[in-house]
mmCIF file of C-alpha atoms in Angstrom:
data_model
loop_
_atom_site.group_PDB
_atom_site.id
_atom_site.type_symbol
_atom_site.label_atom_id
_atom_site.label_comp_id
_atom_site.label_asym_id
_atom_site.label_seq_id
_atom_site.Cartn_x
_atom_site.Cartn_y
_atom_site.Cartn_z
ATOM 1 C CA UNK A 1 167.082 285.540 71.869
ATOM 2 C CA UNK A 2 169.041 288.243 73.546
ATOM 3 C CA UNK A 3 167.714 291.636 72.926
ATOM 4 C CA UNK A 4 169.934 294.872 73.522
ATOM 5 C CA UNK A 5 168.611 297.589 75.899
ATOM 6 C CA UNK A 6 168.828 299.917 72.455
ATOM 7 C CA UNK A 7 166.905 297.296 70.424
ATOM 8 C CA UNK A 8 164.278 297.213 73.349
ATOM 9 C CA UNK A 9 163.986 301.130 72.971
ATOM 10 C CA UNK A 10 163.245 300.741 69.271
ATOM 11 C CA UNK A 11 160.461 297.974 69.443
ATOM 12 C CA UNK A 12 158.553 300.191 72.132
ATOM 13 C CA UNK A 13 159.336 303.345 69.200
ATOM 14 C CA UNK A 14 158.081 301.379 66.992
ATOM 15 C CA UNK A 15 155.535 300.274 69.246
ATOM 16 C CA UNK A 16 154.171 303.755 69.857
ATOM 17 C CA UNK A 17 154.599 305.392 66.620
ATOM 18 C CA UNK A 18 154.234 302.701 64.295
ATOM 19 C CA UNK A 19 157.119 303.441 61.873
ATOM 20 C CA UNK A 20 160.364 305.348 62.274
ATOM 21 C CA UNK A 21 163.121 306.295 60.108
ATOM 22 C CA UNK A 22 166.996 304.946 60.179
ATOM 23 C CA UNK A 23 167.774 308.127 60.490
ATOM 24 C CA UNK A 24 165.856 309.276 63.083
ATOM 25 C CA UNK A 25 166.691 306.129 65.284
ATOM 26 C CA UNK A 26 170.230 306.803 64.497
ATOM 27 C CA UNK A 27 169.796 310.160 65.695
ATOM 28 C CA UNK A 28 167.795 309.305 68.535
ATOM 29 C CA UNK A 29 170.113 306.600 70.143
ATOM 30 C CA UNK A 30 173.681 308.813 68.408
ATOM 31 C CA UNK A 31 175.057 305.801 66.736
ATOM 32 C CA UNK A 32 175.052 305.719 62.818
ATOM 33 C CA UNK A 33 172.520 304.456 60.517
ATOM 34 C CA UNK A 34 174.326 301.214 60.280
ATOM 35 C CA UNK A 35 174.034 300.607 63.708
ATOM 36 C CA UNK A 36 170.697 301.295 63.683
ATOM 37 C CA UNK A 37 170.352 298.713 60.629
ATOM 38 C CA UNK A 38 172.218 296.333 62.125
ATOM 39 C CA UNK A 39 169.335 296.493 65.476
ATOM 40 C CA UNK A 40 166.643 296.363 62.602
ATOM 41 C CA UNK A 41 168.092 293.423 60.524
ATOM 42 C CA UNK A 42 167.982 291.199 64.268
ATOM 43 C CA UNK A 43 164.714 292.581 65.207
ATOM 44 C CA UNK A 44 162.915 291.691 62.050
ATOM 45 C CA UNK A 45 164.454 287.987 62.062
ATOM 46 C CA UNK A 46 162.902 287.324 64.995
ATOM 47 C CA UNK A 47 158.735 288.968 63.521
ATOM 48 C CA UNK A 48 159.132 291.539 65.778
ATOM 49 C CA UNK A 49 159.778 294.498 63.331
ATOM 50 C CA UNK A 50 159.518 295.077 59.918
ATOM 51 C CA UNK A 51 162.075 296.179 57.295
ATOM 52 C CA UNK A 52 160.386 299.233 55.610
ATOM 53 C CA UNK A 53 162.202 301.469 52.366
ATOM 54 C CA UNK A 54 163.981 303.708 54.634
ATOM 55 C CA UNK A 55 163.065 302.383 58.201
ATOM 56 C CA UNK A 56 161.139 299.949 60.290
ATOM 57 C CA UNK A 57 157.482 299.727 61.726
ATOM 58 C CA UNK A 58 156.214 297.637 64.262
ATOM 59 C CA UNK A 59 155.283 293.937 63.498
ATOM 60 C CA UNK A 60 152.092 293.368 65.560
ATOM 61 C CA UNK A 61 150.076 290.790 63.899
ATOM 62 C CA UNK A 62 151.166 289.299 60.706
ATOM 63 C CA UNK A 63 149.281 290.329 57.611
ATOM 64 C CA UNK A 64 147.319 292.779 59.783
ATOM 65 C CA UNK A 65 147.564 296.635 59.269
ATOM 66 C CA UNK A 66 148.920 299.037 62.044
ATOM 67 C CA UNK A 67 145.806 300.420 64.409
ATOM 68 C CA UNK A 68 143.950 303.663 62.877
ATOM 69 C CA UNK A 69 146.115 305.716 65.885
ATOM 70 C CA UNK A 70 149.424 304.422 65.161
ATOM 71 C CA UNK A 71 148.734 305.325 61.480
ATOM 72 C CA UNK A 72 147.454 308.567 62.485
ATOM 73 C CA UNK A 73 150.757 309.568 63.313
ATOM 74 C CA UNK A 74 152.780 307.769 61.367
ATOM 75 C CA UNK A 75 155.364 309.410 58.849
ATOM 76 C CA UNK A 76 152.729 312.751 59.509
ATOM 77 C CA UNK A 77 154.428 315.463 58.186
ATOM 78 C CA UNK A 78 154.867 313.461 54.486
ATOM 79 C CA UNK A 79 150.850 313.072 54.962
ATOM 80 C CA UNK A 80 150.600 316.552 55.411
ATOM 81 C CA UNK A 81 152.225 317.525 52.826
ATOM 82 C CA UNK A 82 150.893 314.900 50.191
ATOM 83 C CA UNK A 83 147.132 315.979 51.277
ATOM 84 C CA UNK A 84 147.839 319.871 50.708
ATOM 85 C CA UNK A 85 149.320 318.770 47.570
ATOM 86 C CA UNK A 86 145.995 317.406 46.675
ATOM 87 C CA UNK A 87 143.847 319.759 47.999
ATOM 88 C CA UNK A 88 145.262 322.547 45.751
ATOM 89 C CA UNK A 89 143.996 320.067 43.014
ATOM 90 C CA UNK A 90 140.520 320.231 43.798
ATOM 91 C CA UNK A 91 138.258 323.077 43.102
ATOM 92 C CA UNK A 92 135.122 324.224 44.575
ATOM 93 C CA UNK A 93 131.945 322.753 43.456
ATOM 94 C CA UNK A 94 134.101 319.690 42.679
ATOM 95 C CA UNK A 95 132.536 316.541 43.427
ATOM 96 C CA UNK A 96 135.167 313.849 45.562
ATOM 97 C CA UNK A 97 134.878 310.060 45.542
ATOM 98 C CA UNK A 98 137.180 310.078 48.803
ATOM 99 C CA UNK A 99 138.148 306.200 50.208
ATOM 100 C CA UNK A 100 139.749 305.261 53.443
ATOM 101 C CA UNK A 101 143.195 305.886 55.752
ATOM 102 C CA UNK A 102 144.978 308.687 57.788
ATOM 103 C CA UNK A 103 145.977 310.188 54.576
ATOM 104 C CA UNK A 104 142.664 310.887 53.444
ATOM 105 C CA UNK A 105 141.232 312.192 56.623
ATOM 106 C CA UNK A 106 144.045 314.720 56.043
ATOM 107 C CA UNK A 107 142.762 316.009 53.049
ATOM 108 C CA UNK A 108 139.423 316.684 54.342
ATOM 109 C CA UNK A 109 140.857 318.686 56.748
ATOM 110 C CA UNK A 110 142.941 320.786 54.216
ATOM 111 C CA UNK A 111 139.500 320.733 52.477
ATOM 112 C CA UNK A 112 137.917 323.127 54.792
ATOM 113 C CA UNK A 113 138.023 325.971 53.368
ATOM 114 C CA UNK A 114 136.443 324.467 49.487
ATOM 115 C CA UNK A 115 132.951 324.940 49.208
ATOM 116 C CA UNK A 116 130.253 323.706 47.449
ATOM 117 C CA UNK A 117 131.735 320.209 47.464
ATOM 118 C CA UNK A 118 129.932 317.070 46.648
ATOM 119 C CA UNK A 119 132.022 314.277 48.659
ATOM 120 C CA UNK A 120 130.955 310.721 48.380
ATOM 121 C CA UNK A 121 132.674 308.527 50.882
ATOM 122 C CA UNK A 122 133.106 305.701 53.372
ATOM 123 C CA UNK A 123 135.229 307.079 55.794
ATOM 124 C CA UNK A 124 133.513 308.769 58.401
ATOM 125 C CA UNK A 125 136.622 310.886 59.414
ATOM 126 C CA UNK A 126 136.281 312.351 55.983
ATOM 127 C CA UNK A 127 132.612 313.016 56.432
ATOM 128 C CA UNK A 128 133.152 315.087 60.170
ATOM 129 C CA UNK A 129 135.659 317.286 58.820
ATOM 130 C CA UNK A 130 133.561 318.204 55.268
ATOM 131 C CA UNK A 131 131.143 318.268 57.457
ATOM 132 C CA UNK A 132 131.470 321.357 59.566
ATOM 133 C CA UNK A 133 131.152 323.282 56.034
ATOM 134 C CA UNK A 134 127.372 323.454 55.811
ATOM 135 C CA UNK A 135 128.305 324.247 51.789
ATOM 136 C CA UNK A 136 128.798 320.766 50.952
ATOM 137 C CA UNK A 137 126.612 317.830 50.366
ATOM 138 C CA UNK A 138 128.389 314.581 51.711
ATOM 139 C CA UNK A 139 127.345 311.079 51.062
ATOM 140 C CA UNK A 140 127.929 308.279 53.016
ATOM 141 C CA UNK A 141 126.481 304.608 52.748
ATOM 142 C CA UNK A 142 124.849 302.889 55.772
ATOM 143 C CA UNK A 143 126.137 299.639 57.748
ATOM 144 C CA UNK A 144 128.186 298.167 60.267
ATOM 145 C CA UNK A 145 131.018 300.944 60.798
ATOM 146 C CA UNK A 146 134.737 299.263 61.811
ATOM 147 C CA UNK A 147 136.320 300.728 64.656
ATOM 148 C CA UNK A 148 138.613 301.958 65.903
ATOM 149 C CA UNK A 149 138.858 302.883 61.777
ATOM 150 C CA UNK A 150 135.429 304.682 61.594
ATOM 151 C CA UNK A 151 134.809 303.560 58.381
ATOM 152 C CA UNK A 152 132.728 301.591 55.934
ATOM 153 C CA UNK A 153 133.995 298.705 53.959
ATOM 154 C CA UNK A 154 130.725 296.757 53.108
ATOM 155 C CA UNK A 155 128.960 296.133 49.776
ATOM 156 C CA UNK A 156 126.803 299.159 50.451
ATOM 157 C CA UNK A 157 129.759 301.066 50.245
ATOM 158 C CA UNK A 158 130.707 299.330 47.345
ATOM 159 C CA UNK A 159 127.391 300.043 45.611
ATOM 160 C CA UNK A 160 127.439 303.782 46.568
ATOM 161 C CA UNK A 161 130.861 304.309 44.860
ATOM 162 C CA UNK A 162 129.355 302.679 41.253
ATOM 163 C CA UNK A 163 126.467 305.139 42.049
ATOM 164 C CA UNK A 164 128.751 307.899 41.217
ATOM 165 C CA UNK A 165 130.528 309.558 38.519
ATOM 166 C CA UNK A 166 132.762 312.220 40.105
ATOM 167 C CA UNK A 167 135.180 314.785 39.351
ATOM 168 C CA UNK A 168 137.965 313.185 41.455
ATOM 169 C CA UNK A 169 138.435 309.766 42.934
ATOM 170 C CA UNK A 170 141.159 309.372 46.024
ATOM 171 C CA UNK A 171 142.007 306.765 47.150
ATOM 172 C CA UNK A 172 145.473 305.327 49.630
ATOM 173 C CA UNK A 173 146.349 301.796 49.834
ATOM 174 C CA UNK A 174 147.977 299.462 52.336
ATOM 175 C CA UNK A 175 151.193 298.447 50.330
ATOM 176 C CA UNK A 176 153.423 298.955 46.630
ATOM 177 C CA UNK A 177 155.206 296.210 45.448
ATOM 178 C CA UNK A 178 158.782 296.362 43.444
ATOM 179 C CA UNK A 179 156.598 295.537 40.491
ATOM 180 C CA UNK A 180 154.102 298.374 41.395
ATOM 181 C CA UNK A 181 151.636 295.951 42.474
ATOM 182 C CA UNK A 182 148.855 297.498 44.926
ATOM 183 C CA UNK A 183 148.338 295.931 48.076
ATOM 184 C CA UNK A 184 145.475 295.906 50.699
ATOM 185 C CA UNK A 185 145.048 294.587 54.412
ATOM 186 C CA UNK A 186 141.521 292.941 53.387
ATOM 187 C CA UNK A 187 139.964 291.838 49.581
ATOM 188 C CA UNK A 188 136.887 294.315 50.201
ATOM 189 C CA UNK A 189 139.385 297.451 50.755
ATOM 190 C CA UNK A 190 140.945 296.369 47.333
ATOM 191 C CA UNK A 191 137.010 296.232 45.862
ATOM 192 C CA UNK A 192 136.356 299.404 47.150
ATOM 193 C CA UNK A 193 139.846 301.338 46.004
ATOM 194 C CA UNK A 194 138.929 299.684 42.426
ATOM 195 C CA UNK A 195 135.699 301.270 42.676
ATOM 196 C CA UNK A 196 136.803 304.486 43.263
ATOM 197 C CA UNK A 197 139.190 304.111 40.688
ATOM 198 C CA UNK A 198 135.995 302.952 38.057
ATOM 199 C CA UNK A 199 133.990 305.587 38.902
ATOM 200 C CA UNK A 200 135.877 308.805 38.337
ATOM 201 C CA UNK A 201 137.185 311.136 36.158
ATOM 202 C CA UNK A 202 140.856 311.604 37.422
ATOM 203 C CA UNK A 203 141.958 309.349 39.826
ATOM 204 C CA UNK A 204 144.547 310.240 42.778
ATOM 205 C CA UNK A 205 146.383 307.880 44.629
ATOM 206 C CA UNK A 206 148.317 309.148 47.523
ATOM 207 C CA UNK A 207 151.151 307.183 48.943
ATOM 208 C CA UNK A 208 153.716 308.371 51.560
ATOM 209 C CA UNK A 209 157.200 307.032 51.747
ATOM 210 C CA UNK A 210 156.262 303.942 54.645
ATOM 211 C CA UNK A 211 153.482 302.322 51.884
ATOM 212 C CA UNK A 212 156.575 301.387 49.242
ATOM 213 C CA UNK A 213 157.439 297.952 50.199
ATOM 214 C CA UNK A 214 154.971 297.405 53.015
ATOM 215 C CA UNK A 215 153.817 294.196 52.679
ATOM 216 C CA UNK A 216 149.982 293.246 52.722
ATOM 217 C CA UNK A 217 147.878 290.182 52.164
ATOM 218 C CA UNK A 218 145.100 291.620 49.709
ATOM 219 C CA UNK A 219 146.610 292.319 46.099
ATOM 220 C CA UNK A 220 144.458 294.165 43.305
ATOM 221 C CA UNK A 221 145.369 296.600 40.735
ATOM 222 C CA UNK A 222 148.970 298.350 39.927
ATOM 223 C CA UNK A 223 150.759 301.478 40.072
ATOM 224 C CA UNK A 224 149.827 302.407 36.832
ATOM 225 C CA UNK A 225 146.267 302.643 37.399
ATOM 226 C CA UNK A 226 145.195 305.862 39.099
ATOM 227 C CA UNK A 227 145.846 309.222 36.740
ATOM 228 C CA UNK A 228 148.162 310.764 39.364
ATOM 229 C CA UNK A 229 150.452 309.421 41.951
ATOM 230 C CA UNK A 230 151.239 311.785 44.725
ATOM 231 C CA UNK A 231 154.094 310.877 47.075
ATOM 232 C CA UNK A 232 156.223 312.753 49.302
ATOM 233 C CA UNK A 233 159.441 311.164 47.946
ATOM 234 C CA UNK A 234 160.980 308.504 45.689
ATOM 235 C CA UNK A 235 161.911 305.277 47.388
ATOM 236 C CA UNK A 236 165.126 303.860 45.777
ATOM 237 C CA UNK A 237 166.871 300.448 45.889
ATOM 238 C CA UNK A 238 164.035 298.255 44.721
ATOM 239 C CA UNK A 239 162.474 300.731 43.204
ATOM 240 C CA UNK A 240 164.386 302.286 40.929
ATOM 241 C CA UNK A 241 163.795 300.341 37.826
ATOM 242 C CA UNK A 242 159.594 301.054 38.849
ATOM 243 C CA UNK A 243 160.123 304.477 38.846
ATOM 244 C CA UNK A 244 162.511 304.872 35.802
ATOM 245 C CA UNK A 245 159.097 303.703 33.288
ATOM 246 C CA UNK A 246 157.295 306.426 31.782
ATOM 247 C CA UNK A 247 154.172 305.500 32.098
ATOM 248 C CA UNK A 248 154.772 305.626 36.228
ATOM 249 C CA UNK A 249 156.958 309.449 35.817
ATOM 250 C CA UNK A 250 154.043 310.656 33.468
ATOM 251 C CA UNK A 251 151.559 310.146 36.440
ATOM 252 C CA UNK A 252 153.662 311.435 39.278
ATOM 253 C CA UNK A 253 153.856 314.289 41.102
ATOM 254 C CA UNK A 254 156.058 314.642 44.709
ATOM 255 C CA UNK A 255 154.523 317.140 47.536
ATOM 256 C CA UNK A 256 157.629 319.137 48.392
ATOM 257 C CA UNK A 257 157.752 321.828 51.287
ATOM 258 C CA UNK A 258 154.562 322.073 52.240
ATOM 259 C CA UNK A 259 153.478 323.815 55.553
ATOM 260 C CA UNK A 260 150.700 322.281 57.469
ATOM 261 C CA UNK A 261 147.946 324.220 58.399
#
C-alpha cells in the first residue's frame, strides 16, 4: 500500500509514544481531526495502528500489550492525575494490595509521603518507590520477575494476594469492553487482578482514557466489580449506554485538575 509522508510521521508517533490523541495529531501535523481520522482509519486497515476511544496507539504485535516504556509514557498526565486521585484515598497505616502497570507505579510515587503503610504487591516498581520510606512494611512474593515489566505474575504471587486481607486493593487492567467487560494481555494477569479484587476491603480500579476500547486477549471480570472506578474522563460513542447504568455512576469517580508532583 501507499503510505503518505504524514501517515509515516504518525506510525513512528505512535511508535515512540505508544498512543496519541486525534487531537494532538491534528495539531501536530495542522490539519483537522478528520484528516487525522481519515490517516488513522487507512493505517489501522492495514494492522499497523489501532483505533483507540479518542486516538490511535501503535499496533506492534497482535494481542500483545505495548512495552512497560511506551506505557510509561503513555496518556501520562491522565495517570498522574488518576494516581493523586487515589492517593488522597489512602490513609496512613493503611494496608495496600497494589497489582501491576504504569498507573500503579504512579501511585507509589504519590505515596511517598504516607507512612506506616503495609503494601502487599507484585510489582517491583511499586515496591522501590514505598520503599525509600523506611515506615512501611512491603511484601513481595518470590519468582521469576518479567522484564522489561519488573514484575511478578506467578502463582506465588497469586498465593500472596489470598494471604491478605487489606484495607485497599488496586488494581489497572489491559482493556474495557462496550459491555464493561475487563480485559487482560495474559489469563494469569486476569487471576491476579481477581485476587486483588477477593481479598480486599474496597477495591480501586484505575483506568485512563487509552484502556476503554483497547482490545486484549485475556477476559475476566466486569466493570462493575471493583468498589470505585477512577478515570480521568468519560469515553463516549460506545460507551455511553455503559456509563448511563447506575450501578457503573454509583462507583465512579473522575480525577480532574490535578497537579503532578
Amino acid at each position: 500500500m501507499n503510505i503518505s509522508i504524514r501517515q509515516r510521521h504518525i506510525i513512528d508517533i505512535l511508535r515512540r509514544d505508544g498512543f496519541a490523541s486525534i487531537d494532538a495529531l491534528a495539531d501536530q501535523f495542522e490539519v483537522t481531526p478528520q484528516t487525522v481520522r481519515r490517516d488513522v482509519n487507512i493505517l489501522s486497515d492495514a494492522n499497523l495502528v489501532r483505533r483507540r476511544h479518542g486516538g490511535a496507539e501503535y499496533a506492534g504485535e497482535p494481542g500483545m500489550n505495548l512495552s512497560y516504556d511506551n506505557r510509561q509514557v503513555t496518556n501520562i498526565a491522565a495517570k498522574h492525575a488518576i494516581s493523586l486521585h487515589v492517593a488522597g484515598k489512602i490513609p496512613d497505616g493503611a494496608s495496600i494490595l497494589i497489582g501491576i502497570g504504569s498507573t500503579l507505579e504512579l501511585l507509589a510515587l504519590n505515596l511517598a509521603d504516607h507512612r506506616n503503610l503495609t503494601v502487599i504487591t507484585n510489582n517491583l516498581n511499586v515496591a522501590m518507590a514505598l520503599g525509600t520510606n523506611t515506615s512501611n512494611r512491603i511484601v513481595i512474593p518470590g519468582g521469576t520477575v518479567r522484564l522489561p515489566d519488573r514484575d511478578l505474575i506467578t502463582p506465588d504471587a497469586e498465593e500472596m494476594f489470598h494471604n491478605y486481607k487489606a484495607d485497599f486493593g488496586i488494581f489497572g487492567v489491559g482493556g474495557i469492553e462496550t459491555d464493561g467487560t475487563l480485559t487482560d494481555f495474559d489469563h494469569r494477569e486476569v487471576a491476579l487482578r481477581q485476587a486483588i479484587i477477593g481479598n480486599c476491603r474496597n477495591s480501586i480500579l484505575v483506568a485512563d482514557q487509552s484502556k476503554f476500547g483497547r482490545p486484549a486477549p485475556a477476559k475476566g471480570g466486569h466493570l462493575t466489580d471493583p468498589d470505585m472506578i477512577v478515570i480521568d474522563q468519560k469515553p463516549g460513542d460506545d460507551f455511553n449506554a455503559l456509563f448511563q447504568r447506575q450501578d457503573i455512576l454509583d462507583r465512579l469517580q473522575i480525577a480532574k485538575g490535578e497537579t503532578p508532583k
